[in-house]
PDB file of C-alpha atoms in Angstrom:
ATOM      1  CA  UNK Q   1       0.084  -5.562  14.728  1.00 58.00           C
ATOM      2  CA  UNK Q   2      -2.414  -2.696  14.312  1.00 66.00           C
ATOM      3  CA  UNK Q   3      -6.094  -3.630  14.911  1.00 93.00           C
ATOM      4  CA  UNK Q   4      -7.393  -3.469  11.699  1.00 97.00           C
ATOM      5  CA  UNK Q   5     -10.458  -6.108  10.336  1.00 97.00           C
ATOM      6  CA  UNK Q   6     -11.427  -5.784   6.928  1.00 98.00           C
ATOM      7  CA  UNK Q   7     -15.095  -7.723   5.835  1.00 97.00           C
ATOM      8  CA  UNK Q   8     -15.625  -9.666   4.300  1.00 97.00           C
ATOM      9  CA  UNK Q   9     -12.344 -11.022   3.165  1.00 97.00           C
ATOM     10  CA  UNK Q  10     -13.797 -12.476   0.156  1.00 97.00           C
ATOM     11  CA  UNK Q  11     -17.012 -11.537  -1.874  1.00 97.00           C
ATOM     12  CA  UNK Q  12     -18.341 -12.653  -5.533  1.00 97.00           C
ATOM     13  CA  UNK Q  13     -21.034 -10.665  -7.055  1.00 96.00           C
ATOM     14  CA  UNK Q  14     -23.031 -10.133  -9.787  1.00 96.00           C
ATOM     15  CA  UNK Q  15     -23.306  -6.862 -12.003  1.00 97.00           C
ATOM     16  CA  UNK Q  16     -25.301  -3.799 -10.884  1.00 97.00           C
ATOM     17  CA  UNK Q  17     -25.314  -5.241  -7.793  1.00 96.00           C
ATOM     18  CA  UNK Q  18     -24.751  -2.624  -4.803  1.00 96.00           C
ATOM     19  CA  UNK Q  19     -21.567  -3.943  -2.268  1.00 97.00           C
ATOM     20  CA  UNK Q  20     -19.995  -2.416   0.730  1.00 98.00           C
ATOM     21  CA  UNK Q  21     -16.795  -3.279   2.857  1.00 98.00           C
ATOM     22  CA  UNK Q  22     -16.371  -2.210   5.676  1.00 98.00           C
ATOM     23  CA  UNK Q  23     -13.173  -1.372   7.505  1.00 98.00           C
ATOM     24  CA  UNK Q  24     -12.958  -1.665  11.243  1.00 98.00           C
ATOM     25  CA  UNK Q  25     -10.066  -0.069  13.408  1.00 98.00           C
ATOM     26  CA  UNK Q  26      -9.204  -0.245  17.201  1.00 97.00           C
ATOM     27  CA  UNK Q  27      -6.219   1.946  17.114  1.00 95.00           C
ATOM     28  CA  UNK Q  28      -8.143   5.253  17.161  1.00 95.00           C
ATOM     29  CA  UNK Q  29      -5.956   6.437  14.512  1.00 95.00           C
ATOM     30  CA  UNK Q  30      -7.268  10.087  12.784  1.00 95.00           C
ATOM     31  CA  UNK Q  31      -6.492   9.087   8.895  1.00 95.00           C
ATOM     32  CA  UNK Q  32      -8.476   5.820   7.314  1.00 97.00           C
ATOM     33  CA  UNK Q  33      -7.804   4.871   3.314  1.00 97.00           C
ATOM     34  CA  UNK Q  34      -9.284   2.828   1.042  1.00 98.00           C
ATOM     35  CA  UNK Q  35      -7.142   1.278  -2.006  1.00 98.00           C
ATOM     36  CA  UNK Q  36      -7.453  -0.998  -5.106  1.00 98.00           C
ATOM     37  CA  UNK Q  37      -4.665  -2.984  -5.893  1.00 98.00           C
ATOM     38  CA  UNK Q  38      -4.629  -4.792  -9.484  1.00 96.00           C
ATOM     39  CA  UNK Q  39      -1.410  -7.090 -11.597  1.00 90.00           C
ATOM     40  CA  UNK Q  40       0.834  -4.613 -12.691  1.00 86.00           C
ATOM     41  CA  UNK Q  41      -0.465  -0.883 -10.750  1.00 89.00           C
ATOM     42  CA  UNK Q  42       0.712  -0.411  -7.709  1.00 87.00           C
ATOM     43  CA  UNK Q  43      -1.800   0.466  -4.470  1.00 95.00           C
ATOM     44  CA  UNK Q  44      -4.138   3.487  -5.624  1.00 97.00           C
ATOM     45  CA  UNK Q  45      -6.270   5.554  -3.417  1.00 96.00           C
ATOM     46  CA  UNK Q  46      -9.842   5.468  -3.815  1.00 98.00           C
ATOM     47  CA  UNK Q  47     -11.106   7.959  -1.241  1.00 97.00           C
ATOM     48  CA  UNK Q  48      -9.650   8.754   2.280  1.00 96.00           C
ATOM     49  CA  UNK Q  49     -10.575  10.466   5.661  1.00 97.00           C
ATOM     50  CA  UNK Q  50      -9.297  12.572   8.161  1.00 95.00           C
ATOM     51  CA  UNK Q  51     -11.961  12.877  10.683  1.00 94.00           C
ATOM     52  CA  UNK Q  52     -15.625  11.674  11.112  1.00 95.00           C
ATOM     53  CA  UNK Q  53     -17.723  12.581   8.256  1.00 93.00           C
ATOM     54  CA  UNK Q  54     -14.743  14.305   6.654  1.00 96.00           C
ATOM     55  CA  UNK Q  55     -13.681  12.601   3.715  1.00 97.00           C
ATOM     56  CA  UNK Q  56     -12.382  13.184   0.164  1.00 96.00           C
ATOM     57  CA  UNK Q  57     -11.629  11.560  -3.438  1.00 96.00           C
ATOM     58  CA  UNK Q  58      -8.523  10.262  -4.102  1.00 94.00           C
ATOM     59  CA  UNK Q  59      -6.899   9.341  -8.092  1.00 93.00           C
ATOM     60  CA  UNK Q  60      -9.626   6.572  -8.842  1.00 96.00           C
ATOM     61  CA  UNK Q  61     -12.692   7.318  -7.059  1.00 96.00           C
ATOM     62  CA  UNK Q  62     -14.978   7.220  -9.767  1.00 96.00           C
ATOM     63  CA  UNK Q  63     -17.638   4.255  -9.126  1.00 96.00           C
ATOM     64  CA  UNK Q  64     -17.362   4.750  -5.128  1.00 98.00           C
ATOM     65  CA  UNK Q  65     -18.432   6.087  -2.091  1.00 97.00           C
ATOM     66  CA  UNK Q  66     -17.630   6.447   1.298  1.00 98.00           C
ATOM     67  CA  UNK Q  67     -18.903   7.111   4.669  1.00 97.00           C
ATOM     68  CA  UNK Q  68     -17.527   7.351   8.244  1.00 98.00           C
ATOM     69  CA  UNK Q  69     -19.793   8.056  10.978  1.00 96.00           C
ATOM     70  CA  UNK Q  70     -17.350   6.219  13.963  1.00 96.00           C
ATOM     71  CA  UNK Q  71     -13.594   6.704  13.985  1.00 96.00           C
ATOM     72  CA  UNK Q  72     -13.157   2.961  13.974  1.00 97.00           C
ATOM     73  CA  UNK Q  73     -15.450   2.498  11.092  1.00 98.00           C
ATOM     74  CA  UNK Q  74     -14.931   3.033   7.358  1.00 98.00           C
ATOM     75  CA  UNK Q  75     -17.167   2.024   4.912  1.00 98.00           C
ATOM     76  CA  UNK Q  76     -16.746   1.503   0.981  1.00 98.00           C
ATOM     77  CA  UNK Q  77     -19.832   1.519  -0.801  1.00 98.00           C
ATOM     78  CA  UNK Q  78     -19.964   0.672  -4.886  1.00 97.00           C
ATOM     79  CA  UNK Q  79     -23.400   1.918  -5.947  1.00 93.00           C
ATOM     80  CA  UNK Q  80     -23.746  -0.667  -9.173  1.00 96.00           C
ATOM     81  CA  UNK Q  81     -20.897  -2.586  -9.563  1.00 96.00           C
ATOM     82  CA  UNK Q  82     -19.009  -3.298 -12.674  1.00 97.00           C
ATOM     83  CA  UNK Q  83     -16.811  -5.625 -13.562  1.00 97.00           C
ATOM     84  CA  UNK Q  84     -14.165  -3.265 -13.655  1.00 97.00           C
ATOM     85  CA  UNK Q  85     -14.392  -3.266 -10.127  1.00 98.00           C
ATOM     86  CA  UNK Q  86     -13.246  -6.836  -9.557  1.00 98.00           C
ATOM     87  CA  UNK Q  87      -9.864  -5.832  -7.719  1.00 98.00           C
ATOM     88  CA  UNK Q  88      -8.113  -6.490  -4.364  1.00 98.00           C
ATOM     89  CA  UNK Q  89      -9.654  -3.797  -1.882  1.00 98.00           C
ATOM     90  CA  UNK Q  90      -7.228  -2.674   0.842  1.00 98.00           C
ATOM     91  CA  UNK Q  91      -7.932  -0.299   4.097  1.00 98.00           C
ATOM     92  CA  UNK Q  92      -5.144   1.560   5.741  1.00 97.00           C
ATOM     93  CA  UNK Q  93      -5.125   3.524   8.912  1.00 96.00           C
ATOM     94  CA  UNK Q  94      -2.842   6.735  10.112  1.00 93.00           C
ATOM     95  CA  UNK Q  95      -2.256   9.290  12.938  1.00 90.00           C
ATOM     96  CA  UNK Q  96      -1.075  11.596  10.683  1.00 86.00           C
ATOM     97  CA  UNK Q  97      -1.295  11.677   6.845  1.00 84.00           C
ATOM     98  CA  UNK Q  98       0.392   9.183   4.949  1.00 78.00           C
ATOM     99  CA  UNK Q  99       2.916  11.393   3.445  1.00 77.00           C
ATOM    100  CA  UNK Q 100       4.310  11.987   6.868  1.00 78.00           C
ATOM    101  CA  UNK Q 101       4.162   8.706   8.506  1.00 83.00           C
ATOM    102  CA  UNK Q 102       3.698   4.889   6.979  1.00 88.00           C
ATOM    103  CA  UNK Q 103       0.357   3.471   7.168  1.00 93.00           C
ATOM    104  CA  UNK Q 104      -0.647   0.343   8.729  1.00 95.00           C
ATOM    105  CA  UNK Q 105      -2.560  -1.865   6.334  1.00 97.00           C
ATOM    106  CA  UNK Q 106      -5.161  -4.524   7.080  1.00 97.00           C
ATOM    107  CA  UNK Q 107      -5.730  -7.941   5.484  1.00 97.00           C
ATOM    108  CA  UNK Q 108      -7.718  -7.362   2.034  1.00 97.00           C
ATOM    109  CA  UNK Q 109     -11.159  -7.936   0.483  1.00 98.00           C
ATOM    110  CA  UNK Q 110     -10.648  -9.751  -2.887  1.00 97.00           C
ATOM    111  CA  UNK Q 111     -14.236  -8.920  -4.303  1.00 98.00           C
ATOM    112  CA  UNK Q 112     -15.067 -10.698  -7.824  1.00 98.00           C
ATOM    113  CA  UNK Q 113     -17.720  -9.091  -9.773  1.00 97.00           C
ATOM    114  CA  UNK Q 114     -19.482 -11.293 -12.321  1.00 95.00           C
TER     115      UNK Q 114
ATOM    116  CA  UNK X   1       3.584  12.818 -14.655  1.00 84.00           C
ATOM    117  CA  UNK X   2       4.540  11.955 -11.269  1.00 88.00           C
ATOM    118  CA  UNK X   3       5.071   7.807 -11.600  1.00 92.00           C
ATOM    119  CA  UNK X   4       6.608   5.155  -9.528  1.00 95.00           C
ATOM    120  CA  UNK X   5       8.137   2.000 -11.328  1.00 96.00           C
ATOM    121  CA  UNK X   6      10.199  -1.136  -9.554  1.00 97.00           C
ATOM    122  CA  UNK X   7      12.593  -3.428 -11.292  1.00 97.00           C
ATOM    123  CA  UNK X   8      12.289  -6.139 -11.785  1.00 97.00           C
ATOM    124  CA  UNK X   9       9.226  -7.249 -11.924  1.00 97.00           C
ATOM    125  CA  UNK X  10       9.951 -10.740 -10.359  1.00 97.00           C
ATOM    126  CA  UNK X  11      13.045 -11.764  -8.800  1.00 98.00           C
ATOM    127  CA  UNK X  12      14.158 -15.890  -8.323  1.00 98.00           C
ATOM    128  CA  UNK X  13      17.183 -16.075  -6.031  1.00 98.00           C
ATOM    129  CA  UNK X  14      18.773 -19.413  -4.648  1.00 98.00           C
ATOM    130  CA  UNK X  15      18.925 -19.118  -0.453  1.00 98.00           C
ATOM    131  CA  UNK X  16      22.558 -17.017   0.156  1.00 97.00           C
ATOM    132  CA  UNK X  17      22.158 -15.071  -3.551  1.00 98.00           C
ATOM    133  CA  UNK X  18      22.304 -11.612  -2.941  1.00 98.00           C
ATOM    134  CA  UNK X  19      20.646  -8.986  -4.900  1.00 98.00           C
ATOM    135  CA  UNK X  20      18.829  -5.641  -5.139  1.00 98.00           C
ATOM    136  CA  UNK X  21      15.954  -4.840  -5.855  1.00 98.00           C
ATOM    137  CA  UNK X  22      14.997  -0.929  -7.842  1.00 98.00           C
ATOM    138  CA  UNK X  23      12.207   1.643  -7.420  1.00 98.00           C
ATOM    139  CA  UNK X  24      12.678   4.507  -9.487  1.00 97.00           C
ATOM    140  CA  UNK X  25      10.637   7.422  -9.808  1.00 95.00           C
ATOM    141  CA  UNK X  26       9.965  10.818 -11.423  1.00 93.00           C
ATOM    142  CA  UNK X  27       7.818  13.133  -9.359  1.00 86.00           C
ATOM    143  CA  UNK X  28       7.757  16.703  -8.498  1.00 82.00           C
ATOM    144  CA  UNK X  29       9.748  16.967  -5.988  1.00 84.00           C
ATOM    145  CA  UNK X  30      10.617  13.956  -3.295  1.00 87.00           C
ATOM    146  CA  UNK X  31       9.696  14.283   0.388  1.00 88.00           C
ATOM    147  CA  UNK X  32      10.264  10.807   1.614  1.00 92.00           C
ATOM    148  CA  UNK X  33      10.396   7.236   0.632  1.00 95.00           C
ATOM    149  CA  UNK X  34       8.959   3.938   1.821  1.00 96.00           C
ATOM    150  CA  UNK X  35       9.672   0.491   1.392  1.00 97.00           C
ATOM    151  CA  UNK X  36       6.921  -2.129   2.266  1.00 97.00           C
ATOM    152  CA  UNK X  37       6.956  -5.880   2.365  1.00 98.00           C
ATOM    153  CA  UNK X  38       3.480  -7.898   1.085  1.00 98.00           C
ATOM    154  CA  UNK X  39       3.189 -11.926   1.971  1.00 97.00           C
ATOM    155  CA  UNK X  40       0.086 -13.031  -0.424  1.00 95.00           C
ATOM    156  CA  UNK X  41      -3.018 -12.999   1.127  1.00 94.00           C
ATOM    157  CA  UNK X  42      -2.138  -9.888   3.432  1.00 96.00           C
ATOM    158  CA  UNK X  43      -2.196  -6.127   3.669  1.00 97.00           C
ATOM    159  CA  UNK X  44       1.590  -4.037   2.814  1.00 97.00           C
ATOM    160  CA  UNK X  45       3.659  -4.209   6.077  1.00 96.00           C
ATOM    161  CA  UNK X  46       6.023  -1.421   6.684  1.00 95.00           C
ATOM    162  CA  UNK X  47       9.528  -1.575   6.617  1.00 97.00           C
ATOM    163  CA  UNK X  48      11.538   1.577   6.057  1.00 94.00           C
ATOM    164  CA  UNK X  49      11.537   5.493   5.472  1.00 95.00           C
ATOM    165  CA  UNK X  50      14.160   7.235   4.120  1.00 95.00           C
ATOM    166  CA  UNK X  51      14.189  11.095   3.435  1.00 92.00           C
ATOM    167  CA  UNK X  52      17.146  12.475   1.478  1.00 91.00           C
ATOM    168  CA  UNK X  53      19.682  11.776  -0.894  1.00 93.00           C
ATOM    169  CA  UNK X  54      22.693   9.406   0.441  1.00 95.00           C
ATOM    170  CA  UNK X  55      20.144   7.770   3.560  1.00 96.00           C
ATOM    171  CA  UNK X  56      20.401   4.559   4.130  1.00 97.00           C
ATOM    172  CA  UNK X  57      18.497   1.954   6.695  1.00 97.00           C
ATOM    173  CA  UNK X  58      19.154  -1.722   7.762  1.00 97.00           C
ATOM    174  CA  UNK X  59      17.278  -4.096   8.956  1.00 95.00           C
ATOM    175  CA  UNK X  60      18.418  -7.758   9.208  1.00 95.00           C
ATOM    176  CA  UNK X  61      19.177  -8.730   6.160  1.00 97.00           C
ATOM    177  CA  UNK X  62      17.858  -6.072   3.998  1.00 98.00           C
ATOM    178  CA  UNK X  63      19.345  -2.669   3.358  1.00 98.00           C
ATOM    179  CA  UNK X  64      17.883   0.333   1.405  1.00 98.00           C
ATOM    180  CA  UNK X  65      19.507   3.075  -0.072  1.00 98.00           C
ATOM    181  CA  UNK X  66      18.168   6.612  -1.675  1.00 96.00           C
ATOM    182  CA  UNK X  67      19.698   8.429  -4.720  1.00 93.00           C
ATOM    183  CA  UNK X  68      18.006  11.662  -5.832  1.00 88.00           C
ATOM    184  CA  UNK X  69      16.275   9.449  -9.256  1.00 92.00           C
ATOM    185  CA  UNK X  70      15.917   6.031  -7.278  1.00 96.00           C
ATOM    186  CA  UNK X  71      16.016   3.415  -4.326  1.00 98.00           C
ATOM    187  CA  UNK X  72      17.289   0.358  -3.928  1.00 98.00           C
ATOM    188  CA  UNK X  73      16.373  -2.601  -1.661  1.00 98.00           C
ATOM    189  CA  UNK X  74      19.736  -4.803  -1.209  1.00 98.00           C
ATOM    190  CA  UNK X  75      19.015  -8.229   0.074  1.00 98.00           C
ATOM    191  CA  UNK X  76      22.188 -10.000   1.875  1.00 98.00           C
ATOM    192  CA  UNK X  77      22.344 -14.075   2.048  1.00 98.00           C
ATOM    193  CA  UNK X  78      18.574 -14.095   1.658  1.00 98.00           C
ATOM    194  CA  UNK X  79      16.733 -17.002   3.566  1.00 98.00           C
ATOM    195  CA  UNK X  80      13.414 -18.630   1.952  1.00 97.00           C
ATOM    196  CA  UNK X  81      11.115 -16.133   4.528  1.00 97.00           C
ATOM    197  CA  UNK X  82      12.596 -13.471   2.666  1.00 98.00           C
ATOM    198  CA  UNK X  83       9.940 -14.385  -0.541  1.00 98.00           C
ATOM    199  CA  UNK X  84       7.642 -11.634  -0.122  1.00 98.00           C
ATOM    200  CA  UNK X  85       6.610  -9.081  -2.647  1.00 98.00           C
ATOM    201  CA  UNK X  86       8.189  -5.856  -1.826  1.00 98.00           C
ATOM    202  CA  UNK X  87       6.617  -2.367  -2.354  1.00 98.00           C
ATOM    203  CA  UNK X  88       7.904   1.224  -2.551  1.00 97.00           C
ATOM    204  CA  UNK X  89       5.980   4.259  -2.392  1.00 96.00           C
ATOM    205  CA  UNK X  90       6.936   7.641  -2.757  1.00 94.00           C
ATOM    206  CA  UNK X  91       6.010  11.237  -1.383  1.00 92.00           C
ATOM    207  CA  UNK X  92       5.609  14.088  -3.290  1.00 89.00           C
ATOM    208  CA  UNK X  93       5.637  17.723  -2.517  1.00 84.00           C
ATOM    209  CA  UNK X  94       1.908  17.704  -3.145  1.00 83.00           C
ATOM    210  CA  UNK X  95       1.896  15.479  -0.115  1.00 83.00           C
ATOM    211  CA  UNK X  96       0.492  12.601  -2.524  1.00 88.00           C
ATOM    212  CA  UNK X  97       1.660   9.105  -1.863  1.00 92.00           C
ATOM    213  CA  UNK X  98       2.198   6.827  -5.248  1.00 94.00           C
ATOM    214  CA  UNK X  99       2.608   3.212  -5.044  1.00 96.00           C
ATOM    215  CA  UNK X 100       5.106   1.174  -6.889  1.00 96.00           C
ATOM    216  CA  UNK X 101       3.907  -1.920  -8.504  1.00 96.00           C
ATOM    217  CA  UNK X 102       5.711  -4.138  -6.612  1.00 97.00           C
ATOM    218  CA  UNK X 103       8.646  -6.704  -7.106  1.00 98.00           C
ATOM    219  CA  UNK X 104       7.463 -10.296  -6.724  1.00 97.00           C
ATOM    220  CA  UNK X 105      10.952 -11.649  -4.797  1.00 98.00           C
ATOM    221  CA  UNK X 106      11.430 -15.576  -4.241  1.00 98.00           C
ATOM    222  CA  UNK X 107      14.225 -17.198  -2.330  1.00 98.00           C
ATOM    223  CA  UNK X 108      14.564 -20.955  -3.370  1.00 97.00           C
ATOM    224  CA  UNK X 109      16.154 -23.313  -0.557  1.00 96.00           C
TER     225      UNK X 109
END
């Protein structure tokens, strides 16, 4: 299995409150992803990176930010959270980009916001 | 609007009741195909990539097949393990990657 740790697994929170995740990787793998997953969408990509301190937006990245300043680390970061927000928060890890390759998912944060 | 959509949305078979399960999708232009399988409480896990028209891949008991409009996921004499929910994604030529919403499958002894 690839080495990925997601934490925490499982957070509740109250609105306006500021929350990160963080997404941890021992595979050395180039490409990290972050992802929502709700009933009835399917995965959607929040923002991505290909390199330290290179990232960019993906479809739904309104609300979030990201930062990598390690390869193995990728943070999510919701400034004031909304209730919106309350999802299932998935990291994913490449060599190359997704489109070429499959990813390699880790575990999930279910994060409830109040 | 490139979209992804699976079929059905949950599937109950009896253990040895064959099926398939459908992602279809209209996007601009297809450059590969995944199929993932997702046990609750845990990250998408892969299982297959298929690139054309006419591919197909096996493994165990599951088979998946590509058409130029859609995929299946064929499930032969499927065992109570086999209850996973199963997720395709799909490759554009913009080199995006768009989820399906996933078929919930469960295998009943």
């Amino acid at each position: 299995d690839a080495g990925i740790t997601q934490s925490p697994r499982h957070k509740v929170t109250e609105t306006g409150t500021p929350v990160t995740l963080r997404c941890h990787q021992t595979e050395n793998h180039r490409y990290m992803y972050w992802y929502r997953q709700d009933p009835g969408h399917g995965l959607r990509l929040i923002h991505y990176s290909y390199g330290v301190k290179d990232t960019d937006k993906g479809e739904v990245s309104d609300g979030y930010s990201v930062s990598r300043s390690k390869t193995e680390d990728f943070l999510l970061t919701l400034e004031s959270a909304t209730s919106s927000q309350t999802s299932v928060y998935f990291c994913a890890i490449s060599e190359i980009w997704a489109g070429n390759q499959p990813q390699h998912f880790g575990d999930g944060t279910r994060l409830s916001i109040l | 609007e490139d979209q992804v959509t699976q079929s059905p949305e949950a599937l109950r078979l009896q253990e040895g009741e064959s099926s398939s399960l459908n992602c279809s999708y209209t996007v601009s232009g297809l450059r590969g195909l995944f199929w993932y399988r997702q046990d609750p409480g845990k990250g998408p896990e892969f299982l297959f990539t298929l690139y054309s028209a006419g591919e197909e891949k096996e493994k165990e008991r599951l088979k998946a097949t590509l058409t130029k409009k859609e995929s299946f996921l064929h499930i032969t004499a499927p065992k109570p393990e086999d209850s996973a929910t199963y997720l395709c994604a799909v490759r554009t030529s913009y080199d995006k990657v768009i989820f399906g919403p996933g078929t919930s499958l469960s295998v009943i002894p």
